[in-house]
């Protein structure tokens, strides 16, 4: 044996099992909504900062908007390990529900923020409570087998990308609607 696979074994293909459509649809919808919400707000962050600091120079507004936008990702960095640990303890579904609930609350806190500090805190909290991506990938690896796992991962990646696209697009249309329309 020189490490080659016999021709008979390599010519046999495993038949792909069907994807668990209902479970996958829920995960895809959650991935879409998560990325949609994260990128929905980015186009109007400079306007929000400008409302918080009306006397700031444009350069400083851009810098503060960058801080505000990146605060979410700092929260993700802090919270991502927590979600893996929590999902192992309480299970995937309860962790999903906790994460989605936390995202909704922190999204509302951000939307009602009255100061820059409040907005930064809400964005960090939002990132910390957003464990959806890691939980989704773990869940897909558990509900799919080796014959359909690639398709499952491709679907959630597609939905995440679609959410990012439409979130940014919608946010661009909704930034300062009173002055645009």
XYZ file of C-alpha atoms in Angstrom, residues 13-106:
94
model
C -20.019 8.633 -3.845
C -22.074 9.012 -0.739
C -25.605 10.143 -1.393
C -26.312 13.430 0.333
C -28.944 13.258 3.005
C -31.653 15.915 2.825
C -31.023 19.121 4.722
C -33.114 19.637 7.862
C -35.068 22.419 6.169
C -37.148 23.708 9.080
C -34.197 23.979 11.460
C -32.000 25.449 8.758
C -34.676 27.992 7.794
C -34.843 29.270 11.379
C -31.054 29.589 11.608
C -30.914 31.334 8.218
C -33.631 33.793 9.230
C -31.801 34.574 12.477
C -28.504 35.070 10.611
C -30.186 37.397 8.108
C -31.883 39.458 10.830
C -28.704 39.659 12.902
C -26.489 40.986 10.125
C -29.287 43.161 8.791
C -29.602 44.931 12.134
C -25.861 45.296 12.668
C -25.301 47.021 9.340
C -28.607 48.879 9.198
C -27.312 51.566 11.543
C -23.872 52.173 10.022
C -24.951 54.689 7.330
C -26.488 57.049 9.864
C -23.834 56.881 12.614
C -22.203 60.161 11.477
C -25.574 61.909 11.719
C -26.160 60.475 15.173
C -22.733 61.665 16.339
C -23.428 65.057 14.799
C -26.642 65.253 16.821
C -24.740 64.354 19.999
C -21.965 66.885 19.269
C -23.353 69.707 17.066
C -20.168 71.817 17.288
C -17.691 69.116 16.251
C -15.542 69.377 13.138
C -16.268 66.870 10.339
C -13.010 65.034 11.000
C -13.884 64.581 14.640
C -17.400 63.448 13.724
C -15.905 60.757 11.495
C -13.572 59.640 14.264
C -16.360 59.397 16.846
C -18.613 57.616 14.333
C -15.797 55.123 13.807
C -15.543 54.555 17.557
C -19.281 54.068 17.752
C -19.293 51.616 14.852
C -16.377 49.599 16.200
C -17.800 49.393 19.725
C -20.030 46.535 18.571
C -17.015 44.522 17.409
C -15.191 45.115 20.684
C -18.245 43.653 22.396
C -18.174 40.667 20.021
C -14.548 40.051 20.907
C -15.404 40.037 24.593
C -18.610 38.017 24.345
C -17.801 35.359 21.757
C -16.073 33.042 24.218
C -18.931 33.440 26.677
C -21.483 32.187 24.130
C -19.530 29.032 23.331
C -19.209 28.253 27.020
C -22.853 29.081 27.729
C -24.130 26.972 24.821
C -22.197 23.975 26.148
C -23.816 24.412 29.558
C -27.443 25.345 28.797
C -27.748 24.018 25.222
C -27.849 25.582 21.766
C -31.521 26.584 21.670
C -31.588 28.375 25.031
C -28.335 30.124 24.101
C -29.892 31.222 20.785
C -32.948 32.569 22.589
C -30.816 34.413 25.158
C -28.667 35.922 22.426
C -31.619 37.018 20.292
C -33.348 38.526 23.341
C -30.158 40.348 24.320
C -29.748 41.701 20.795
C -33.301 43.061 20.800
C -32.822 44.775 24.173
C -29.432 46.271 23.279
